[in-house]
Coordinates of C-alpha atoms and ligand atoms in Angstrom, one line a residue:
X1 CA 1.7 -32.1 -15.5
X2 CA -0.5 -29.1 -14.9
X3 CA -2.8 -27.6 -17.5
X4 CA -1.4 -24.2 -18.1
X5 CA -3.9 -23.1 -20.7
X6 CA -6.1 -21.1 -18.2
X7 CA -3.1 -18.9 -17.4
X8 CA -2.4 -15.9 -19.6
X9 CA 1.0 -15.8 -21.4
X10 CA 3.5 -13.9 -19.3
X11 CA 5.6 -11.3 -20.9
X12 CA 8.8 -9.7 -19.7
X13 CA 9.9 -6.1 -20.3
X14 CA 12.0 -5.7 -17.2
X15 CA 14.6 -8.2 -18.5
X16 CA 15.4 -5.8 -21.3
X17 CA 17.1 -3.5 -18.8
X18 CA 20.8 -3.9 -18.3
X19 CA 21.7 -7.2 -16.5
X20 CA 22.8 -5.4 -13.3
X21 CA 19.1 -4.7 -12.5
X22 CA 18.1 -8.3 -11.8
X23 CA 19.2 -11.8 -11.3
X24 CA 17.6 -14.8 -13.0
X25 CA 16.5 -17.2 -10.3
X26 CA 14.4 -20.4 -10.4
X27 CA 11.8 -20.6 -7.6
X28 CA 12.3 -23.3 -5.0
X29 CA 8.8 -24.3 -5.2
X30 CA 6.8 -26.0 -2.5
X31 CA 6.6 -29.6 -1.4
X32 CA 2.9 -29.7 -0.8
X33 CA 1.2 -26.6 -2.2
X34 CA -2.4 -25.9 -1.3
X35 CA -4.5 -23.0 -2.6
X36 CA -5.9 -21.0 0.3
X37 CA -7.6 -18.4 -1.8
X38 CA -7.7 -17.2 -5.4
X39 CA -8.8 -13.6 -6.1
X40 CA -11.1 -14.5 -8.9
X41 CA -12.2 -10.9 -9.7
X42 CA -8.6 -9.8 -10.1
X43 CA -7.7 -13.0 -12.0
X44 CA -10.4 -12.2 -14.6
X45 CA -9.0 -8.7 -15.2
X46 CA -5.6 -10.2 -15.7
X47 CA -6.8 -12.6 -18.3
X48 CA -7.0 -15.9 -16.4
X49 CA -9.6 -18.3 -17.5
X50 CA -11.0 -18.7 -14.0
X51 CA -13.7 -21.2 -14.8
X52 CA -11.1 -23.6 -16.4
X53 CA -8.5 -23.2 -13.6
X54 CA -8.4 -26.1 -11.2
X55 CA -7.4 -25.6 -7.6
X56 CA -4.5 -28.1 -8.0
X57 CA -3.1 -26.3 -11.0
X58 CA -3.5 -22.9 -9.3
X59 CA -1.6 -24.3 -6.3
X60 CA 1.2 -25.5 -8.6
X61 CA 1.7 -22.2 -10.4
X62 CA 1.1 -19.9 -7.4
X63 CA 3.8 -21.8 -5.5
X64 CA 6.4 -21.6 -8.2
X65 CA 6.3 -25.4 -8.8
X66 CA 5.2 -24.7 -12.4
X67 CA 5.9 -21.7 -14.5
X68 CA 3.2 -20.2 -16.7
X69 CA 4.1 -19.9 -20.4
X70 CA 6.5 -17.0 -21.0
X71 CA 7.5 -16.7 -17.4
X72 CA 11.1 -15.8 -16.8
X73 CA 11.6 -15.5 -13.0
X74 CA 13.9 -12.8 -11.8
X75 CA 14.9 -11.1 -8.5
X76 CA 15.0 -7.4 -8.9
X77 CA 18.0 -5.5 -7.6
X78 CA 17.5 -2.3 -5.5
X79 CA 19.0 -0.3 -2.8
X80 CA 17.2 1.9 -0.2
X81 CA 17.3 4.1 2.9
X82 CA 16.1 2.1 5.8
X83 CA 15.1 4.2 8.8
X84 CA 17.2 7.0 7.3
X85 CA 20.4 5.0 6.6
X86 CA 21.5 4.0 3.1
X87 CA 21.8 0.3 2.2
X88 CA 23.2 -0.2 -1.3
X89 CA 22.4 -3.9 -1.5
X90 CA 18.8 -4.8 -0.9
X91 CA 16.8 -6.4 -3.7
X92 CA 14.2 -9.1 -3.8
X93 CA 15.4 -11.4 -1.1
X94 CA 12.2 -13.4 -0.7
X95 CA 10.3 -12.6 -3.9
X96 CA 10.5 -13.3 -7.6
X97 CA 9.0 -11.4 -10.5
X98 CA 7.5 -14.2 -12.5
X99 CA 6.6 -11.9 -15.4
X100 CA 4.1 -9.4 -16.6
X101 CA 0.7 -9.7 -18.1
X102 CA -1.3 -7.2 -20.1
X103 CA -4.7 -7.2 -18.4
X104 CA -8.1 -7.0 -20.2
X105 CA -8.0 -3.3 -19.3
X106 CA -4.9 -2.9 -21.5
X107 CA -2.6 -2.2 -18.6
X108 CA 0.6 -4.0 -17.9
X109 CA 0.9 -5.7 -14.5
X110 CA 3.8 -7.3 -12.7
X111 CA 3.1 -10.8 -11.2
X112 CA 5.3 -11.5 -8.3
X113 CA 5.7 -14.5 -6.0
X114 CA 6.5 -13.5 -2.4
X115 CA 8.0 -16.2 -0.1
X116 CA 9.5 -18.1 -3.0
X117 CA 12.9 -18.9 -1.6
X118 CA 16.4 -17.5 -1.5
X119 CA 17.9 -15.3 -4.2
X120 CA 21.3 -13.6 -4.6
X121 CA 19.8 -10.7 -2.5
X122 CA 18.6 -12.8 0.5
X123 CA 21.6 -11.9 2.7
X124 CA 21.0 -13.7 6.0
X125 CA 17.3 -14.4 5.2
X126 CA 15.7 -17.7 4.2
X127 CA 13.7 -16.2 1.3
X128 CA 10.5 -17.7 2.8
X129 CA 7.3 -16.2 4.2
X130 CA 5.3 -17.5 7.1
X131 CA 1.5 -18.0 6.9
X132 CA 0.6 -15.1 9.1
X133 CA 2.2 -12.3 7.1
X134 CA 0.9 -13.8 3.8
X135 CA -2.7 -13.7 5.1
X136 CA -2.2 -10.2 6.5
X137 CA -0.9 -8.9 3.2
X138 CA -3.7 -10.6 1.3
X139 CA -6.4 -9.1 3.5
X140 CA -5.0 -5.6 4.0
X141 CA -3.9 -5.0 0.4
X142 CA -7.3 -6.2 -0.9
X143 CA -9.1 -4.0 1.7
X144 CA -7.0 -1.0 0.5
X145 CA -8.1 -1.8 -3.1
X146 CA -11.7 -2.0 -2.1
X147 CA -11.4 1.3 -0.2
X148 CA -10.2 2.8 -3.5
X149 CA -6.6 3.4 -2.4
X150 CA -3.8 2.8 -5.0
X151 CA -2.1 -0.4 -3.9
X152 CA -0.5 -3.6 -5.0
X153 CA -3.0 -6.5 -5.1
X154 CA -3.1 -10.1 -3.9
X155 CA -3.9 -12.6 -6.6
X156 CA -3.5 -15.8 -4.6
X157 CA -2.3 -17.2 -1.3
X158 CA -1.0 -20.8 -1.0
X159 CA 0.4 -22.8 1.9
X160 CA 3.6 -24.6 0.9
X161 CA 3.7 -27.6 3.2
X162 CA 7.3 -26.5 4.2
X163 CA 7.9 -25.1 7.7
X164 CA 9.7 -21.8 8.2
X165 CA 11.6 -21.0 11.3
X166 CA 10.9 -17.7 13.0
X167 CA 10.7 -17.3 16.8
X168 CA 9.1 -20.7 16.4
X169 CA 8.4 -23.1 13.6
X170 CA 5.5 -21.8 11.4
X171 CA 3.7 -23.0 8.3
X172 CA 5.3 -21.6 5.1
X173 CA 3.1 -19.7 2.6
X174 CA 3.4 -17.6 -0.5
X175 CA 1.4 -14.7 -1.8
X176 CA 1.2 -13.7 -5.4
X177 CA 1.4 -10.0 -5.6
X178 CA 0.2 -7.9 -8.5
X179 CA 1.5 -4.4 -9.1
X180 CA 1.5 -1.8 -11.9
X181 CA 5.2 -2.2 -11.4
X182 CA 7.7 -3.0 -8.6
X183 CA 9.9 0.1 -9.4
X184 CA 10.8 1.8 -6.2
X185 CA 12.7 4.9 -5.1
X186 CA 15.3 2.3 -4.1
X187 CA 15.6 1.0 -7.6
X188 CA 16.8 4.5 -8.7
X189 CA 19.1 4.7 -5.7
X190 CA 20.6 1.4 -6.9
X191 CA 21.0 2.7 -10.5
X192 CA 22.6 5.9 -9.2
X193 CA 24.9 3.9 -6.9
X194 CA 26.2 2.0 -9.9
X195 CA 27.6 5.3 -11.1
X196 CA 26.7 4.7 -14.7
X197 CA 24.6 7.4 -16.4
X198 CA 23.5 5.1 -19.2
X199 CA 22.0 2.6 -16.8
X200 CA 20.2 5.4 -14.9
X201 CA 18.9 6.6 -18.2
X202 CA 17.6 3.2 -19.2
X203 CA 15.8 2.9 -15.9
X204 CA 14.3 6.4 -16.2
X205 CA 13.1 5.7 -19.7
X206 CA 11.5 2.4 -18.6
X207 CA 9.7 4.1 -15.6
X208 CA 8.4 6.9 -17.9
X209 CA 7.2 4.3 -20.4
X210 CA 5.3 2.4 -17.7
X211 CA 4.0 5.2 -15.5
X212 CA 4.3 8.5 -17.2
X213 CA 4.2 8.0 -21.0
X214 CA 2.7 11.5 -21.3
X215 CA 5.9 13.0 -19.8
X216 CA 8.4 11.2 -22.0
X217 CA 8.8 14.0 -24.4
X218 CA 9.3 16.8 -21.9
X219 CA 12.5 18.8 -22.1
X220 CA 13.9 17.2 -18.9
X221 CA 12.3 13.7 -18.7
X222 CA 14.0 12.8 -15.4
X223 CA 12.6 16.0 -13.8
X224 CA 9.2 15.2 -15.3
X225 CA 9.3 11.7 -13.8
X226 CA 10.2 13.1 -10.4
X227 CA 7.2 15.5 -10.7
X228 CA 5.0 12.6 -11.6
X229 CA 6.1 10.5 -8.6
X230 CA 5.7 13.5 -6.2
X231 CA 2.2 14.0 -7.3
X232 CA 1.2 10.3 -7.0
X233 CA 2.9 9.9 -3.6
X234 CA 1.3 13.2 -2.3
X235 CA -2.1 11.9 -3.3
X236 CA -1.5 8.4 -1.9
X237 CA -0.4 9.6 1.5
X238 CA -3.4 11.9 1.6
X239 CA -5.6 8.8 1.1
X240 CA -3.8 7.0 4.0
X241 CA -4.3 10.0 6.3
X242 CA -8.0 10.0 5.5
X243 CA -8.3 6.4 6.6
X244 CA -6.1 6.3 9.7
X245 CA -3.7 4.0 7.9
X246 CA -0.2 3.6 9.2
X247 CA 2.2 2.0 6.8
X248 CA 4.9 1.3 9.4
X249 CA 8.0 1.0 7.3
X250 CA 8.2 3.8 4.8
X251 CA 11.8 3.1 3.8
X252 CA 12.7 4.3 0.3
X253 CA 12.7 0.7 -0.9
X254 CA 9.0 0.5 0.1
X255 CA 8.1 3.7 -1.8
X256 CA 6.8 3.0 -5.3
X257 CA 7.3 5.0 -8.5
X258 CA 3.7 4.1 -9.4
X259 CA 2.2 5.7 -6.3
X260 CA 0.8 2.4 -5.1
X261 CA 1.0 1.3 -1.5
X262 CA 3.5 -1.6 -1.2
X263 CA 4.8 -3.9 1.4
X264 CA 2.2 -4.7 4.0
X265 CA 4.5 -5.7 6.9
X266 CA 3.9 -3.9 10.2
X267 CA 1.1 -1.8 8.8
X268 CA -2.1 -1.1 10.7
X269 CA -5.3 0.9 10.7
X270 CA -5.7 3.0 13.8
X271 CA -8.6 2.3 16.1
X272 CA -8.5 5.3 18.6
X273 CA -7.1 8.4 17.0
X274 CA -3.6 9.3 18.1
X275 CA -1.4 11.3 15.6
X276 CA 1.8 9.9 17.3
X277 CA 0.6 6.3 16.9
X278 CA 3.3 3.7 16.0
X279 CA 2.6 0.0 15.9
X280 CA 5.8 -1.4 14.3
X281 CA 7.9 -3.2 16.9
X282 CA 11.1 -2.0 15.2
X283 CA 10.2 1.7 14.9
X284 CA 11.7 2.8 18.2
X285 CA 12.0 6.5 17.4
X286 CA 8.5 6.8 15.9
X287 CA 10.0 7.8 12.5
X288 CA 7.0 6.3 10.7
X289 CA 4.3 7.5 13.2
X290 CA 0.9 8.4 11.7
X291 CA 1.4 12.1 11.5
X292 CA 5.0 11.8 10.2
X293 CA 3.9 10.1 7.0
X294 CA 3.6 13.2 4.9
X295 CA 7.1 14.6 5.9
X296 CA 8.6 11.2 5.4
X297 CA 7.2 10.9 1.9
X298 CA 8.6 14.3 1.2
X299 CA 12.0 13.1 2.4
X300 CA 11.7 10.1 0.2
X301 CA 11.1 12.3 -2.8
X302 CA 14.3 14.2 -1.9
X303 CA 16.1 10.9 -2.1
X304 CA 14.7 10.1 -5.5
X305 CA 15.7 13.6 -6.7
X306 CA 19.2 13.0 -5.5
X307 CA 19.4 9.8 -7.5
X308 CA 18.1 11.5 -10.6
X309 CA 20.5 14.5 -10.4
X310 CA 23.0 13.3 -13.1
X311 CA 20.1 13.2 -15.6
X312 CA 18.5 16.5 -14.7
X313 CA 21.2 18.8 -15.9
X314 CA 24.9 18.4 -16.8
X315 CA 25.7 21.4 -14.6
X316 CA 25.4 20.1 -11.1
X317 CA 24.4 23.3 -9.5
X318 CA 21.6 23.8 -12.0
X319 CA 20.5 20.1 -11.5
X320 CA 20.3 20.7 -7.7
X321 CA 18.4 23.9 -8.2
X322 CA 15.8 22.3 -10.5
X323 CA 15.5 19.2 -8.4
X324 CA 15.0 21.2 -5.2
X325 CA 12.3 23.4 -6.6
X326 CA 10.5 20.2 -7.8
X327 CA 10.8 18.5 -4.5
X328 CA 9.5 21.7 -2.8
X329 CA 6.2 21.2 -4.6
X330 CA 5.5 18.1 -2.5
X331 CA 3.9 19.9 0.6
X332 CA 1.6 21.9 -1.6
X333 CA 0.4 18.9 -3.6
X334 CA 0.0 17.0 -0.3
X335 CA -2.0 19.8 1.4
X336 CA -4.4 20.1 -1.6
X337 CA -4.9 16.4 -1.8
X338 CA -5.4 16.1 1.9
X339 CA -7.9 18.9 2.2
X340 CA -9.8 17.4 -0.7
X341 CA -9.9 14.0 1.1
X342 CA -11.0 15.6 4.4
X343 CA -13.6 17.9 2.9
X344 CA -15.2 14.9 1.2
X345 CA -15.1 13.1 4.5
X346 CA -17.0 16.0 6.1
X347 CA -19.5 16.1 3.2
X348 CA -18.2 19.4 1.9
X349 CA -18.3 20.1 -1.8
X350 CA -17.4 23.8 -1.9
X351 CA -14.2 25.3 -0.5
X352 CA -14.0 27.7 2.4
X353 CA -10.9 29.3 3.9
X354 CA -11.9 27.9 7.4
X355 CA -12.1 24.3 6.3
X356 CA -8.5 23.4 7.2
X357 CA -9.2 24.6 10.8
X358 CA -12.5 22.7 10.9
X359 CA -10.7 19.5 10.1
X360 CA -7.8 20.3 12.5
X361 CA -10.2 21.0 15.4
X362 CA -12.1 17.8 14.8
X363 CA -8.9 15.8 14.8
X364 CA -7.8 17.5 18.1
X365 CA -11.1 16.6 19.7
X366 CA -10.8 13.1 18.4
X367 CA -7.2 12.9 19.8
X368 CA -8.4 14.2 23.2
X369 CA -11.1 11.5 23.3
X370 CA -9.1 8.8 21.6
X371 CA -12.1 8.6 19.4
X372 CA -12.3 5.6 17.1
X373 CA -11.1 7.1 13.7
X374 CA -13.3 5.0 11.4
X375 CA -16.4 5.0 13.8
X376 CA -16.3 8.8 14.2
X377 CA -16.4 9.6 10.5
X378 CA -19.0 7.0 9.8
X379 CA -21.2 8.4 12.6
X380 CA -20.8 11.9 11.0
X381 CA -22.3 10.5 7.7
X382 CA -25.6 10.0 9.6
X383 CA -25.4 13.3 11.5
X384 CA -27.1 15.7 12.0
X385 CA -30.0 13.3 12.2
X386 CA -28.2 11.3 14.8
X387 CA -25.8 13.7 16.6
X388 CA -25.8 11.3 19.6
X389 CA -23.8 8.8 17.6
X390 CA -21.1 11.4 16.9
X391 CA -21.2 12.8 20.4
X392 CA -20.6 9.3 21.8
X393 CA -17.1 9.6 20.2
X394 CA -16.5 13.3 21.0
X395 CA -18.3 14.0 24.2
X396 CA -18.4 16.1 26.2
X397 CA -16.8 18.8 24.1
X398 CA -18.1 17.8 20.7
X399 CA -21.2 20.0 20.7
X400 CA -19.5 23.2 19.7
X401 CA -17.7 21.6 16.8
X402 CA -20.9 20.0 15.6
X403 CA -22.6 23.3 15.5
X404 CA -19.7 24.8 13.5
X405 CA -19.8 22.0 11.1
X406 CA -23.6 22.3 10.6
X407 CA -23.2 26.0 10.0
X408 CA -20.6 25.2 7.4
X409 CA -22.9 22.6 5.8
X410 CA -25.5 25.4 5.6
X411 CA -23.3 27.0 2.9
X412 CA -23.5 24.0 0.7
X413 CA -26.0 23.6 -2.1
X414 CA -26.3 19.8 -1.7
X415 CA -29.3 18.3 0.1
X416 CA -28.9 16.3 3.3
X417 CA -29.5 13.1 1.3
X418 CA -26.9 13.9 -1.3
X419 CA -24.4 14.7 1.3
X420 CA -25.1 11.5 3.2
X421 CA -24.7 9.3 0.2
X422 CA -21.5 11.1 -0.9
X423 CA -20.1 10.7 2.6
X424 CA -20.9 7.0 2.6
X425 CA -18.5 6.6 -0.3
X426 CA -15.5 8.0 1.5
X427 CA -16.1 7.0 5.2
X428 CA -16.0 3.2 5.5
X429 CA -18.0 1.4 8.0
X430 CA -15.3 -1.3 8.3
X431 CA -11.5 -1.5 8.1
X432 CA -9.1 -4.4 8.6
X433 CA -8.9 -4.0 12.4
X434 CA -5.7 -5.2 14.0
X435 CA -7.3 -7.4 16.6
X436 CA -9.4 -9.2 14.1
X437 CA -6.4 -9.8 11.9
X438 CA -4.5 -11.2 14.8
X439 CA -7.4 -13.5 15.7
X440 CA -7.7 -14.6 12.1
X441 CA -4.0 -15.5 12.0
X442 CA -4.3 -17.4 15.2
X443 CA -7.2 -19.5 13.8
X444 CA -5.3 -20.1 10.5
X445 CA -2.3 -21.4 12.4
X446 CA -4.7 -23.8 14.0
X447 CA -5.9 -24.9 10.6
X448 CA -9.1 -22.9 10.5
X449 CA -9.2 -20.6 7.5
X450 CA -12.9 -19.6 7.9
X451 CA -12.1 -16.3 9.7
X452 CA -9.6 -15.4 7.0
X453 CA -12.2 -15.9 4.3
X454 CA -14.8 -14.1 6.4
X455 CA -12.6 -11.0 6.8
X456 CA -11.6 -11.0 3.1
X457 CA -15.3 -11.3 2.1
X458 CA -16.5 -8.6 4.4
X459 CA -13.8 -6.1 3.3
X460 CA -14.8 -6.4 -0.3
X461 CA -17.5 -3.8 0.4
X462 CA -16.2 -1.6 3.1
X463 CA -18.5 1.3 2.4
X464 CA -21.7 -0.7 2.8
X465 CA -23.4 -0.6 6.2
X466 CA -21.8 -3.2 8.4
X467 CA -24.0 -6.3 9.0
X468 CA -25.5 -6.9 12.5
X469 CA -23.5 -10.0 13.2
X470 CA -20.6 -12.0 12.0
X471 CA -17.1 -10.8 11.0
X472 CA -18.4 -7.7 9.3
X473 CA -20.0 -6.5 12.5
X474 CA -16.8 -7.1 14.4
X475 CA -14.7 -5.1 11.9
X476 CA -16.9 -2.1 12.6
X477 CA -16.2 -2.0 16.3
X478 CA -13.0 -1.0 18.2
X479 CA -11.4 -3.7 20.2
X480 CA -12.3 -4.4 23.8
X481 CA -9.4 -3.1 26.0
X482 CA -8.0 -6.6 26.5
X483 CA -8.0 -7.2 22.7
X484 CA -6.0 -4.0 21.7
X485 CA -3.0 -4.9 19.6
X486 CA 0.0 -2.7 20.6
X487 CA 2.7 -4.0 18.3
X488 CA 3.0 -5.3 14.7
X489 CA 5.9 -7.0 13.1
X490 CA 7.6 -7.1 9.7
X491 CA 6.9 -10.2 7.6
X492 CA 10.4 -11.4 7.9
Ligands
LIG1 P1 11.0 -5.4 3.8 O1 11.3 -4.7 5.1 O2 10.0 -6.5 3.9 O3 10.6 -4.5 2.7 O4 12.4 -6.1 3.4 C1 13.6 -5.4 3.3 C2 14.7 -6.3 2.6 O5 14.8 -7.5 3.3 C3 14.4 -6.7 1.2 O6 15.6 -6.7 0.5 C4 13.8 -8.1 1.3 O7 13.9 -8.8 0.2 C5 14.7 -8.6 2.5 N1 14.0 -9.7 3.2 C6 12.9 -9.6 4.0 N2 12.6 -10.8 4.5 C7 13.4 -11.7 3.9 C8 13.6 -13.2 4.0 N3 12.8 -13.9 4.8 N4 14.6 -13.7 3.4 C9 15.4 -13.0 2.6 N5 15.3 -11.7 2.5 C10 14.3 -11.0 3.1
LIG2 MG1 10.2 -4.0 1.0

């Protein structure tokens, strides 16, 4: 029997929603669970007694073999638009919400086990997760958190000892995911599909309580919630665009109400800049290409608005009018957030009418040169002292742009040193590069987890200067031509 005392007591608020929103499911567990990594910093925030927690007990709980006190595992029901087509019956097919905890910061967090076995929503799937996607989610979601981007977190990774069958037999694994909630646009589509206004109201009240308590008392709470989600998503996508991050599968079931990045499947950080870049092997039309992310998020907000219509106004025409005018605020919110992100990346504090063009022209130059996205901005932090480093990325046409940028910097009141240190907080030196993640997964499949730990350790401080050697050094550099990763895959 495991010692469960180092685990905080789990709570459940989601189960107070009507029963149609979830199914109670016991996790399958694992035949030989082994802890690969525990995120101690996050565990502390969540109220785990990390010093008293043994590896063996952690493996038991983070594989679902043992349930922490208060845990009531459920699979959440949701619907969603996948690549533009509506699917009313999605839901947690390979994940279970184990419960919620109130962290030391006073916030409520969902604790979810991913790869925990079949549920009533598994359809054809086995409910399992393979080791590669689990390690990828751990590394990339934690890197996003360290980069300061709203995201779900990874609390633990375990191997299960049970094989899973994909194109070949692979080791099974589970990741424990932490989120400020798992409410998605697709959860609202599901509630709307049920055609029962009371259930939609319960869900809306619940979402407001968790994510927008300040908007609960507004005259039209559903419209207020929509506005809140729009603002959070606009700001989230702006953060992605400032880091060269491509989510890869922005279906409405992967679009959160909290504004956190969720579902690290075929996602990738770009190396060479190409606005049309797609990595996901199933995104044949390029629907979720890098530059399409803002209009797709806007589209997802229209889907949320549609689901909320019955609550916005009893008069349908009026409801549509109000919803539309709210959805129409997305592009403005995005543009403002995006310009703020990009100004900061260029070391600009003040606002000038020409800034949008300055950004656009830099990106055009980068696209022409397939300049390394992360490397170029990091080199700019050290310019103009070291223009050569920038010109290496933008040559031969970069000189004019550099002169324009310097002239623009001349309008700023900040000193060169202030600008440089500010730029270093927004332009990372390292990102989870695809080719390093692939290499890490290959090693882990051979039983060597050292590269996984090295990547996770390095990415804990992505804004520090990259070290001269080791994994951190590798993560700063674009891949050699033979190492370029061209396609990424969903975790299924
Ligand atoms: P995703 O594309 O990962 O967001 O998953 C889309 C849907 O497929 C969700 O309903 C998942 O629960 C379900 N799903 C993905 N992988 C599996 C699996 N291995 N077994 C069962 N359901 C799955
Ligand atoms: Mg998903």
